[in-house]
Amino acid sequence: MVKKGEHSLDMRSLVIKLREEGLSMGKIAERIKLKKSSVQYIIEKYRKTKTVKNQRRKGRKRLTTPNDDRTIVRLFKTDRRKSAPKAAAELGEHHGILVSPQTIRRRLHEQGFHGRTARKKPFISDVNKKKRIKWARDHLQKDLEFWKRVIWSDESKFNFFAPDGNMKVWRKKGEALKKECLRPTVKHGGGNVMVWGCFSWFGVGPLVFIDELMCKEDYLNILKQNVKQAAREMQIWDQFIFQQDNDPKHTAKIVKKWFLDNNICRLDWVAQSPDLNPIEHLWSDIERRLNGRSPRNKTELKELLREAWFSTDLNFIHKLINSMPNRCRRVIHYKGGPTEY
C-alpha cells in the first residue's frame, strides 16, 4: 500500500528500469519530471532493500518485558477487583514497572482477561457443597408431575431508586463462576420494599409486603394467611409440597409445628442454594419489568410490584419449573459450587 506523499510503485519501478538501462540520475529526473533528490532516494532505497515495495514498518517499542507482563497478570489473579490505575501505582512503587493504566488493560486483554460485572453468588462452604451434590442427585430423576406439586416461596428486596451497584472484576472466558470472580450476596438493606411471595406450575400466589423487620411470629402469620389459600387457588391443595429456604425464621420450632399440625409436606432444602430455587429468576424478571419505571414513593412502588407480579406469564413460569432437572445437573457439574442459575 502506497502512503500519502509517496511515489507510486509504477513510478519507482520506472526509475529503477531507467537506471538499469544506464541513464544518469539527472537524465532520469529530466525524463520523468521528478526531482533529482527523489530519484536518488528511490535508487538508494532499492539498493538496500532489493525491492521497490514498502517494507513492513516496525511498530512502537513495547513498553513491557515478558517478565513485566507476567507480573501484571499475577497482580490481577491475586485481586480480581483491582482497578487499572491502582495497579499502575502499585507496579511503579513495588516493582519498578512504570506503565499507564491503558497499557495494563492492553496486557490483560492480550492474556484473555476482560473487565466484567461480577455475578452475585453466595460463597458456598465445602460442607454445603457436598449437601448440594447429594440434594441434586436425590432430585435429578424427579419427573415433571413431582415439580408441578411444589409451591416455591421466598422473600425478596426491591430497591426504591435503583439496583445495587455493580462490581467489576477481571476474568477470562469461562471464569465467571470462579470464587474470586464472584460478588457475594448480602442480606437485605434499607431504602427498599420487602416482599414475600410464592408460586407453582399453576401460577403465582399472594404477594405480601413486609413493612417492618420480620420475626418468626410474623413469618408464621404469613404462612397461616396465605399458604393454604394459595394451594386451593392452584388446585393442588390435597397434594402440594411447600418449599422454603433454611432462614432461621423458616426453621423455628413454632413454624415446624404449624407445618406438622396442618399435615403440610415440606421439600427438604440445603443452605446457600438460591440457584436451585426458580423463584429467584421470577424475582429477577419482576425487577427487569420494573426497569425504567419511576415510582415517587413506596406506595407507587408497591403498586408496580403487584402489577408485575400478577401479570407474570404462565409460559415463563412453566419454563422455570421445567429447568429443575438441569439445575440439578449443573450443581453436580460444578461439584456443588455456584451455577449459572
mmCIF file of C-alpha atoms in Angstrom:
data_model
loop_
_atom_site.group_PDB
_atom_site.id
_atom_site.type_symbol
_atom_site.label_atom_id
_atom_site.label_comp_id
_atom_site.label_asym_id
_atom_site.label_seq_id
_atom_site.Cartn_x
_atom_site.Cartn_y
_atom_site.Cartn_z
ATOM 1 C CA MET A 1 0.000 0.000 0.000
ATOM 2 C CA VAL A 2 1.383 3.430 -1.001
ATOM 3 C CA LYS A 3 1.188 6.035 1.758
ATOM 4 C CA LYS A 4 0.201 9.650 1.167
ATOM 5 C CA GLY A 5 3.154 11.683 -0.167
ATOM 6 C CA GLU A 6 4.994 8.663 -1.574
ATOM 7 C CA HIS A 7 5.625 7.921 -5.255
ATOM 8 C CA SER A 8 3.612 5.118 -6.813
ATOM 9 C CA LEU A 9 5.050 1.660 -7.277
ATOM 10 C CA ASP A 10 4.913 2.180 -11.059
ATOM 11 C CA MET A 11 6.941 5.383 -10.779
ATOM 12 C CA ARG A 12 9.566 3.716 -8.575
ATOM 13 C CA SER A 13 9.760 0.753 -10.956
ATOM 14 C CA LEU A 14 10.298 3.118 -13.891
ATOM 15 C CA VAL A 15 13.154 4.876 -12.065
ATOM 16 C CA ILE A 16 14.906 1.558 -11.420
ATOM 17 C CA LYS A 17 14.312 0.384 -15.010
ATOM 18 C CA LEU A 18 15.858 3.552 -16.483
ATOM 19 C CA ARG A 19 18.771 3.354 -14.083
ATOM 20 C CA GLU A 20 19.444 -0.246 -15.110
ATOM 21 C CA GLU A 21 19.395 0.936 -18.736
ATOM 22 C CA GLY A 22 22.354 3.182 -17.875
ATOM 23 C CA LEU A 23 20.723 6.583 -17.513
ATOM 24 C CA SER A 24 22.165 9.017 -15.002
ATOM 25 C CA MET A 25 20.085 10.296 -12.136
ATOM 26 C CA GLY A 26 19.884 13.705 -13.757
ATOM 27 C CA LYS A 27 18.613 12.259 -17.064
ATOM 28 C CA ILE A 28 16.043 10.112 -15.245
ATOM 29 C CA ALA A 29 14.788 13.141 -13.304
ATOM 30 C CA GLU A 30 14.519 15.170 -16.503
ATOM 31 C CA ARG A 31 12.701 12.429 -18.433
ATOM 32 C CA ILE A 32 10.031 11.543 -15.851
ATOM 33 C CA LYS A 33 9.711 15.040 -14.355
ATOM 34 C CA LEU A 34 10.898 14.162 -10.832
ATOM 35 C CA LYS A 35 13.279 15.974 -8.541
ATOM 36 C CA LYS A 36 16.775 14.578 -8.736
ATOM 37 C CA SER A 37 16.743 14.089 -4.945
ATOM 38 C CA SER A 38 13.633 11.889 -5.254
ATOM 39 C CA VAL A 39 15.286 9.781 -7.961
ATOM 40 C CA GLN A 40 18.364 9.431 -5.777
ATOM 41 C CA TYR A 41 16.250 8.362 -2.775
ATOM 42 C CA ILE A 42 14.378 5.698 -4.793
ATOM 43 C CA ILE A 43 17.599 4.262 -6.218
ATOM 44 C CA GLU A 44 19.358 4.223 -2.832
ATOM 45 C CA LYS A 45 16.418 2.540 -1.128
ATOM 46 C CA TYR A 46 16.256 -0.090 -3.876
ATOM 47 C CA ARG A 47 19.980 -0.755 -3.490
ATOM 48 C CA LYS A 48 19.464 -1.502 0.220
ATOM 49 C CA THR A 49 16.190 -3.463 0.080
ATOM 50 C CA LYS A 50 16.277 -5.012 -3.422
ATOM 51 C CA THR A 51 12.598 -4.073 -3.877
ATOM 52 C CA VAL A 52 10.519 -1.021 -4.768
ATOM 53 C CA LYS A 53 7.726 -2.100 -2.409
ATOM 54 C CA ASN A 54 7.280 -0.573 1.028
ATOM 55 C CA GLN A 55 8.895 -2.570 3.811
ATOM 56 C CA ARG A 56 6.905 -3.524 6.882
ATOM 57 C CA ARG A 57 7.437 -0.727 9.357
ATOM 58 C CA LYS A 58 8.486 -1.551 12.888
ATOM 59 C CA GLY A 59 5.892 -0.603 15.492
ATOM 60 C CA ARG A 60 6.451 1.349 18.629
ATOM 61 C CA LYS A 61 8.848 -0.343 21.023
ATOM 62 C CA ARG A 62 6.959 -2.480 23.544
ATOM 63 C CA LEU A 63 6.968 -0.817 26.948
ATOM 64 C CA THR A 64 6.948 -4.023 28.983
ATOM 65 C CA THR A 65 9.089 -7.136 29.052
ATOM 66 C CA PRO A 66 7.659 -10.683 29.199
ATOM 67 C CA ASN A 67 8.531 -10.698 32.909
ATOM 68 C CA ASP A 68 6.641 -7.412 33.397
ATOM 69 C CA ASP A 69 3.623 -8.931 31.642
ATOM 70 C CA ARG A 70 3.664 -11.924 33.987
ATOM 71 C CA THR A 71 3.852 -9.593 36.995
ATOM 72 C CA ILE A 72 0.815 -7.646 35.760
ATOM 73 C CA VAL A 73 -1.259 -10.810 35.268
ATOM 74 C CA ARG A 74 -0.165 -12.194 38.645
ATOM 75 C CA LEU A 75 -1.256 -8.959 40.323
ATOM 76 C CA PHE A 76 -4.791 -9.290 38.950
ATOM 77 C CA LYS A 77 -5.043 -13.007 39.617
ATOM 78 C CA THR A 78 -4.368 -12.160 43.267
ATOM 79 C CA ASP A 79 -7.073 -9.471 43.317
ATOM 80 C CA ARG A 80 -9.644 -9.665 40.512
ATOM 81 C CA ARG A 81 -11.311 -6.424 41.662
ATOM 82 C CA LYS A 82 -8.215 -4.238 41.410
ATOM 83 C CA SER A 83 -8.560 -1.200 39.135
ATOM 84 C CA ALA A 84 -6.013 -0.468 36.408
ATOM 85 C CA PRO A 85 -5.000 2.943 37.920
ATOM 86 C CA LYS A 86 -4.432 1.339 41.318
ATOM 87 C CA ALA A 87 -2.409 -1.446 39.698
ATOM 88 C CA ALA A 88 -0.286 1.104 37.799
ATOM 89 C CA ALA A 89 0.598 2.852 41.063
ATOM 90 C CA GLU A 90 1.380 -0.448 42.791
ATOM 91 C CA LEU A 91 3.537 -1.691 39.905
ATOM 92 C CA GLY A 92 5.568 1.512 39.929
ATOM 93 C CA GLU A 93 6.008 1.627 43.697
ATOM 94 C CA HIS A 94 6.735 -2.033 44.427
ATOM 95 C CA HIS A 95 8.029 -3.477 41.148
ATOM 96 C CA GLY A 96 9.627 -0.538 39.339
ATOM 97 C CA ILE A 97 7.349 -1.070 36.323
ATOM 98 C CA LEU A 98 6.281 2.347 35.021
ATOM 99 C CA VAL A 99 3.249 1.889 32.787
ATOM 100 C CA SER A 100 -0.085 3.620 32.270
ATOM 101 C CA PRO A 101 -3.485 2.121 33.195
ATOM 102 C CA GLN A 102 -4.188 1.778 29.458
ATOM 103 C CA THR A 103 -1.046 -0.320 28.956
ATOM 104 C CA ILE A 104 -2.127 -2.536 31.846
ATOM 105 C CA ARG A 105 -5.542 -3.046 30.248
ATOM 106 C CA ARG A 106 -3.889 -3.951 26.925
ATOM 107 C CA ARG A 107 -1.650 -6.537 28.594
ATOM 108 C CA LEU A 108 -4.632 -8.074 30.371
ATOM 109 C CA HIS A 109 -6.619 -8.201 27.132
ATOM 110 C CA GLU A 110 -3.681 -9.912 25.423
ATOM 111 C CA GLN A 111 -3.872 -12.661 28.052
ATOM 112 C CA GLY A 112 -7.642 -13.066 27.667
ATOM 113 C CA PHE A 113 -8.707 -11.043 30.722
ATOM 114 C CA HIS A 114 -11.590 -8.588 30.400
ATOM 115 C CA GLY A 115 -13.393 -6.337 32.850
ATOM 116 C CA ARG A 116 -16.802 -7.816 33.611
ATOM 117 C CA THR A 117 -19.555 -7.240 36.137
ATOM 118 C CA ALA A 118 -19.126 -9.724 38.959
ATOM 119 C CA ARG A 119 -22.034 -12.126 39.271
ATOM 120 C CA LYS A 120 -23.842 -12.096 42.589
ATOM 121 C CA LYS A 121 -23.485 -15.546 44.093
ATOM 122 C CA PRO A 122 -23.221 -16.806 47.677
ATOM 123 C CA PHE A 123 -19.869 -18.219 48.693
ATOM 124 C CA ILE A 124 -20.616 -21.866 49.415
ATOM 125 C CA SER A 125 -18.828 -23.777 52.170
ATOM 126 C CA ASP A 126 -17.317 -27.186 51.454
ATOM 127 C CA VAL A 127 -19.873 -28.816 53.767
ATOM 128 C CA ASN A 128 -22.771 -27.271 51.874
ATOM 129 C CA LYS A 129 -21.213 -28.150 48.518
ATOM 130 C CA LYS A 130 -21.418 -31.820 49.494
ATOM 131 C CA LYS A 131 -25.012 -31.379 50.676
ATOM 132 C CA ARG A 132 -25.933 -29.641 47.422
ATOM 133 C CA ILE A 133 -24.499 -32.500 45.369
ATOM 134 C CA LYS A 134 -26.494 -35.024 47.405
ATOM 135 C CA TRP A 135 -29.690 -32.967 47.043
ATOM 136 C CA ALA A 136 -29.169 -32.640 43.294
ATOM 137 C CA ARG A 137 -28.592 -36.370 42.877
ATOM 138 C CA ASP A 138 -31.621 -37.201 45.031
ATOM 139 C CA HIS A 139 -33.878 -34.958 42.920
ATOM 140 C CA LEU A 140 -32.334 -35.352 39.471
ATOM 141 C CA GLN A 141 -34.756 -38.095 38.410
ATOM 142 C CA LYS A 142 -37.909 -36.425 39.758
ATOM 143 C CA ASP A 143 -40.431 -36.073 36.941
ATOM 144 C CA LEU A 144 -42.468 -33.039 35.952
ATOM 145 C CA GLU A 145 -45.501 -34.248 37.902
ATOM 146 C CA PHE A 146 -43.441 -34.043 41.088
ATOM 147 C CA TRP A 147 -42.243 -30.498 40.360
ATOM 148 C CA LYS A 148 -45.779 -29.399 39.482
ATOM 149 C CA ARG A 149 -46.782 -30.107 43.076
ATOM 150 C CA VAL A 150 -44.138 -27.832 44.613
ATOM 151 C CA ILE A 151 -45.057 -24.352 45.856
ATOM 152 C CA TRP A 152 -41.876 -22.272 45.824
ATOM 153 C CA SER A 153 -41.533 -19.392 48.288
ATOM 154 C CA ASP A 154 -39.076 -16.704 49.293
ATOM 155 C CA GLU A 155 -38.629 -13.126 50.414
ATOM 156 C CA SER A 156 -37.046 -10.500 48.196
ATOM 157 C CA LYS A 157 -35.928 -6.892 48.309
ATOM 158 C CA PHE A 158 -36.750 -4.314 45.649
ATOM 159 C CA ASN A 159 -34.773 -1.088 45.789
ATOM 160 C CA PHE A 160 -36.727 2.130 45.734
ATOM 161 C CA PHE A 161 -34.477 4.210 43.487
ATOM 162 C CA ALA A 162 -32.024 1.950 41.679
ATOM 163 C CA PRO A 163 -30.472 -1.520 41.709
ATOM 164 C CA ASP A 164 -27.492 -2.201 43.954
ATOM 165 C CA GLY A 165 -24.242 -1.016 42.381
ATOM 166 C CA ASN A 166 -22.293 -3.406 40.193
ATOM 167 C CA MET A 167 -18.775 -4.593 40.938
ATOM 168 C CA LYS A 168 -16.223 -5.071 38.151
ATOM 169 C CA VAL A 169 -13.725 -7.927 38.089
ATOM 170 C CA TRP A 170 -11.029 -9.036 35.634
ATOM 171 C CA ARG A 171 -11.629 -12.544 34.350
ATOM 172 C CA LYS A 172 -11.136 -14.833 31.375
ATOM 173 C CA LYS A 173 -13.829 -16.584 29.381
ATOM 174 C CA GLY A 174 -15.240 -19.428 31.453
ATOM 175 C CA GLU A 175 -14.180 -17.908 34.804
ATOM 176 C CA ALA A 176 -17.465 -16.157 35.678
ATOM 177 C CA LEU A 177 -18.292 -18.659 38.434
ATOM 178 C CA LYS A 178 -14.823 -18.880 39.992
ATOM 179 C CA LYS A 179 -14.960 -17.828 43.638
ATOM 180 C CA GLU A 180 -12.522 -14.933 43.177
ATOM 181 C CA CYS A 181 -14.672 -13.545 40.322
ATOM 182 C CA LEU A 182 -17.972 -13.526 42.229
ATOM 183 C CA ARG A 183 -19.702 -10.824 44.205
ATOM 184 C CA PRO A 184 -21.068 -12.337 47.434
ATOM 185 C CA THR A 185 -24.746 -11.726 48.085
ATOM 186 C CA VAL A 186 -25.656 -9.757 51.184
ATOM 187 C CA LYS A 187 -28.664 -9.638 53.450
ATOM 188 C CA HIS A 188 -31.418 -7.124 52.886
ATOM 189 C CA GLY A 189 -30.643 -3.456 53.454
ATOM 190 C CA GLY A 190 -32.610 -0.223 53.686
ATOM 191 C CA GLY A 191 -34.219 2.069 51.133
ATOM 192 C CA ASN A 192 -36.336 -0.678 49.665
ATOM 193 C CA VAL A 193 -39.562 -2.644 49.759
ATOM 194 C CA MET A 194 -39.506 -6.195 51.115
ATOM 195 C CA VAL A 195 -41.964 -8.810 49.881
ATOM 196 C CA TRP A 196 -42.852 -12.450 50.426
ATOM 197 C CA GLY A 197 -44.298 -14.443 47.562
ATOM 198 C CA CYS A 198 -44.916 -17.963 46.343
ATOM 199 C CA PHE A 199 -45.698 -19.652 43.036
ATOM 200 C CA SER A 200 -46.095 -23.041 41.403
ATOM 201 C CA TRP A 201 -46.599 -24.539 37.946
ATOM 202 C CA PHE A 202 -50.158 -23.230 38.079
ATOM 203 C CA GLY A 203 -49.314 -19.574 38.648
ATOM 204 C CA VAL A 204 -48.333 -17.024 41.268
ATOM 205 C CA GLY A 205 -49.761 -16.936 44.765
ATOM 206 C CA PRO A 206 -50.230 -13.921 47.052
ATOM 207 C CA LEU A 207 -47.644 -11.142 47.259
ATOM 208 C CA VAL A 208 -47.177 -9.958 50.847
ATOM 209 C CA PHE A 209 -45.392 -6.718 51.743
ATOM 210 C CA ILE A 210 -43.166 -6.760 54.809
ATOM 211 C CA ASP A 211 -43.068 -3.263 56.274
ATOM 212 C CA GLU A 212 -41.010 -3.999 59.381
ATOM 213 C CA LEU A 213 -38.206 -6.331 60.353
ATOM 214 C CA MET A 214 -39.743 -9.792 60.170
ATOM 215 C CA CYS A 215 -39.513 -12.188 63.112
ATOM 216 C CA LYS A 216 -40.547 -15.839 63.305
ATOM 217 C CA GLU A 217 -44.041 -14.899 64.539
ATOM 218 C CA ASP A 218 -44.524 -12.589 61.546
ATOM 219 C CA TYR A 219 -43.413 -15.329 59.195
ATOM 220 C CA LEU A 220 -45.791 -17.807 60.807
ATOM 221 C CA ASN A 221 -48.671 -15.366 60.295
ATOM 222 C CA ILE A 222 -47.756 -15.042 56.612
ATOM 223 C CA LEU A 223 -47.900 -18.824 56.258
ATOM 224 C CA LYS A 224 -51.204 -19.087 58.110
ATOM 225 C CA GLN A 225 -52.854 -16.410 56.000
ATOM 226 C CA ASN A 226 -51.506 -17.393 52.581
ATOM 227 C CA VAL A 227 -50.190 -20.925 52.054
ATOM 228 C CA LYS A 228 -53.445 -22.890 52.225
ATOM 229 C CA GLN A 229 -55.256 -20.232 50.223
ATOM 230 C CA ALA A 230 -52.585 -20.352 47.525
ATOM 231 C CA ALA A 231 -52.729 -24.164 47.345
ATOM 232 C CA ARG A 232 -56.526 -24.085 46.949
ATOM 233 C CA GLU A 233 -56.386 -21.459 44.205
ATOM 234 C CA MET A 234 -53.722 -23.510 42.423
ATOM 235 C CA GLN A 235 -55.966 -26.575 42.839
ATOM 236 C CA ILE A 236 -53.203 -28.664 44.422
ATOM 237 C CA TRP A 237 -54.499 -28.486 47.995
ATOM 238 C CA ASP A 238 -54.510 -32.236 48.605
ATOM 239 C CA GLN A 239 -51.020 -32.949 47.277
ATOM 240 C CA PHE A 240 -48.768 -29.900 47.381
ATOM 241 C CA ILE A 241 -45.207 -29.754 48.706
ATOM 242 C CA PHE A 242 -44.045 -26.477 50.236
ATOM 243 C CA GLN A 243 -40.541 -25.140 49.635
ATOM 244 C CA GLN A 244 -38.743 -22.611 51.810
ATOM 245 C CA ASP A 245 -35.064 -21.974 52.456
ATOM 246 C CA ASN A 246 -33.261 -22.504 55.756
ATOM 247 C CA ASP A 247 -33.558 -18.993 57.138
ATOM 248 C CA PRO A 248 -33.780 -19.233 60.973
ATOM 249 C CA LYS A 249 -37.311 -17.783 60.886
ATOM 250 C CA HIS A 250 -38.365 -20.528 58.495
ATOM 251 C CA THR A 251 -36.946 -23.309 60.658
ATOM 252 C CA ALA A 252 -38.180 -22.009 64.020
ATOM 253 C CA LYS A 253 -39.965 -24.545 66.247
ATOM 254 C CA ILE A 254 -43.320 -22.748 66.027
ATOM 255 C CA VAL A 255 -43.111 -22.816 62.229
ATOM 256 C CA LYS A 256 -42.197 -26.509 62.132
ATOM 257 C CA LYS A 257 -45.093 -27.257 64.476
ATOM 258 C CA TRP A 258 -47.540 -25.425 62.226
ATOM 259 C CA PHE A 259 -46.490 -27.490 59.213
ATOM 260 C CA LEU A 260 -46.802 -30.668 61.276
ATOM 261 C CA ASP A 261 -50.210 -29.738 62.717
ATOM 262 C CA ASN A 262 -51.530 -28.956 59.238
ATOM 263 C CA ASN A 263 -50.065 -32.053 57.571
ATOM 264 C CA ILE A 264 -48.156 -29.946 55.063
ATOM 265 C CA CYS A 265 -45.266 -31.718 53.378
ATOM 266 C CA ARG A 266 -42.094 -29.660 53.026
ATOM 267 C CA LEU A 267 -39.391 -30.006 50.400
ATOM 268 C CA ASP A 268 -36.112 -30.712 52.166
ATOM 269 C CA TRP A 269 -33.658 -27.952 51.404
ATOM 270 C CA VAL A 270 -29.946 -27.248 51.533
ATOM 271 C CA ALA A 271 -28.366 -23.972 52.612
ATOM 272 C CA GLN A 272 -26.766 -21.489 50.197
ATOM 273 C CA SER A 273 -28.825 -22.714 47.246
ATOM 274 C CA PRO A 274 -30.758 -19.834 45.647
ATOM 275 C CA ASP A 275 -29.790 -21.251 42.242
ATOM 276 C CA LEU A 276 -31.950 -24.303 42.974
ATOM 277 C CA ASN A 277 -34.994 -22.158 43.712
ATOM 278 C CA PRO A 278 -36.677 -20.951 40.494
ATOM 279 C CA ILE A 279 -38.413 -18.126 42.348
ATOM 280 C CA GLU A 280 -35.082 -16.276 42.234
ATOM 281 C CA HIS A 281 -35.492 -15.975 38.462
ATOM 282 C CA LEU A 282 -39.062 -14.829 38.963
ATOM 283 C CA TRP A 283 -37.830 -12.015 41.216
ATOM 284 C CA SER A 284 -35.252 -11.074 38.571
ATOM 285 C CA ASP A 285 -37.966 -11.000 35.915
ATOM 286 C CA ILE A 286 -40.081 -8.707 38.092
ATOM 287 C CA GLU A 287 -37.118 -6.372 38.587
ATOM 288 C CA ARG A 288 -36.415 -6.357 34.842
ATOM 289 C CA ARG A 289 -40.000 -5.395 34.100
ATOM 290 C CA LEU A 290 -39.771 -2.533 36.592
ATOM 291 C CA ASN A 291 -36.695 -1.058 34.891
ATOM 292 C CA GLY A 292 -37.479 2.382 33.537
ATOM 293 C CA ARG A 293 -40.412 2.900 35.893
ATOM 294 C CA SER A 294 -40.045 5.797 38.337
ATOM 295 C CA PRO A 295 -42.220 5.407 41.425
ATOM 296 C CA ARG A 296 -42.343 8.578 43.502
ATOM 297 C CA ASN A 297 -42.866 6.778 46.788
ATOM 298 C CA LYS A 298 -43.164 3.335 48.352
ATOM 299 C CA THR A 299 -46.891 3.210 47.730
ATOM 300 C CA GLU A 300 -46.342 3.563 43.989
ATOM 301 C CA LEU A 301 -43.521 1.002 44.067
ATOM 302 C CA LYS A 302 -45.792 -1.490 45.804
ATOM 303 C CA GLU A 303 -48.466 -0.949 43.177
ATOM 304 C CA LEU A 304 -45.948 -1.534 40.383
ATOM 305 C CA LEU A 305 -44.782 -4.712 42.109
ATOM 306 C CA ARG A 306 -48.361 -6.012 42.389
ATOM 307 C CA GLU A 307 -48.971 -5.223 38.736
ATOM 308 C CA ALA A 308 -45.818 -7.025 37.606
ATOM 309 C CA TRP A 309 -46.317 -9.994 39.948
ATOM 310 C CA PHE A 310 -49.879 -10.778 38.964
ATOM 311 C CA SER A 311 -49.205 -10.292 35.240
ATOM 312 C CA THR A 312 -46.426 -12.910 35.194
ATOM 313 C CA ASP A 313 -46.703 -15.019 32.047
ATOM 314 C CA LEU A 314 -47.626 -18.653 32.718
ATOM 315 C CA ASN A 315 -45.315 -19.853 29.929
ATOM 316 C CA PHE A 316 -42.414 -18.198 31.746
ATOM 317 C CA ILE A 317 -43.399 -19.994 34.946
ATOM 318 C CA HIS A 318 -43.511 -23.330 33.110
ATOM 319 C CA LYS A 319 -40.031 -22.650 31.735
ATOM 320 C CA LEU A 320 -38.748 -22.093 35.274
ATOM 321 C CA ILE A 321 -40.261 -25.315 36.604
ATOM 322 C CA ASN A 322 -39.028 -27.289 33.599
ATOM 323 C CA SER A 323 -35.491 -26.137 34.414
ATOM 324 C CA MET A 324 -35.296 -28.146 37.655
ATOM 325 C CA PRO A 325 -33.592 -31.260 36.202
ATOM 326 C CA ASN A 326 -30.957 -29.093 34.533
ATOM 327 C CA ARG A 327 -30.412 -27.107 37.733
ATOM 328 C CA CYS A 328 -29.628 -30.397 39.451
ATOM 329 C CA ARG A 329 -27.259 -31.401 36.667
ATOM 330 C CA ARG A 330 -25.397 -28.093 36.857
ATOM 331 C CA VAL A 331 -24.906 -28.370 40.616
ATOM 332 C CA ILE A 332 -23.367 -31.806 40.084
ATOM 333 C CA HIS A 333 -21.257 -30.473 37.187
ATOM 334 C CA TYR A 334 -19.864 -27.637 39.338
ATOM 335 C CA LYS A 335 -19.200 -30.038 42.238
ATOM 336 C CA GLY A 336 -21.681 -28.267 44.483
ATOM 337 C CA GLY A 337 -20.415 -24.768 43.699
ATOM 338 C CA PRO A 338 -22.446 -21.845 42.307
ATOM 339 C CA THR A 339 -24.064 -22.398 38.924
ATOM 340 C CA GLU A 340 -25.103 -20.053 36.118
ATOM 341 C CA TYR A 341 -28.609 -20.129 37.578
#
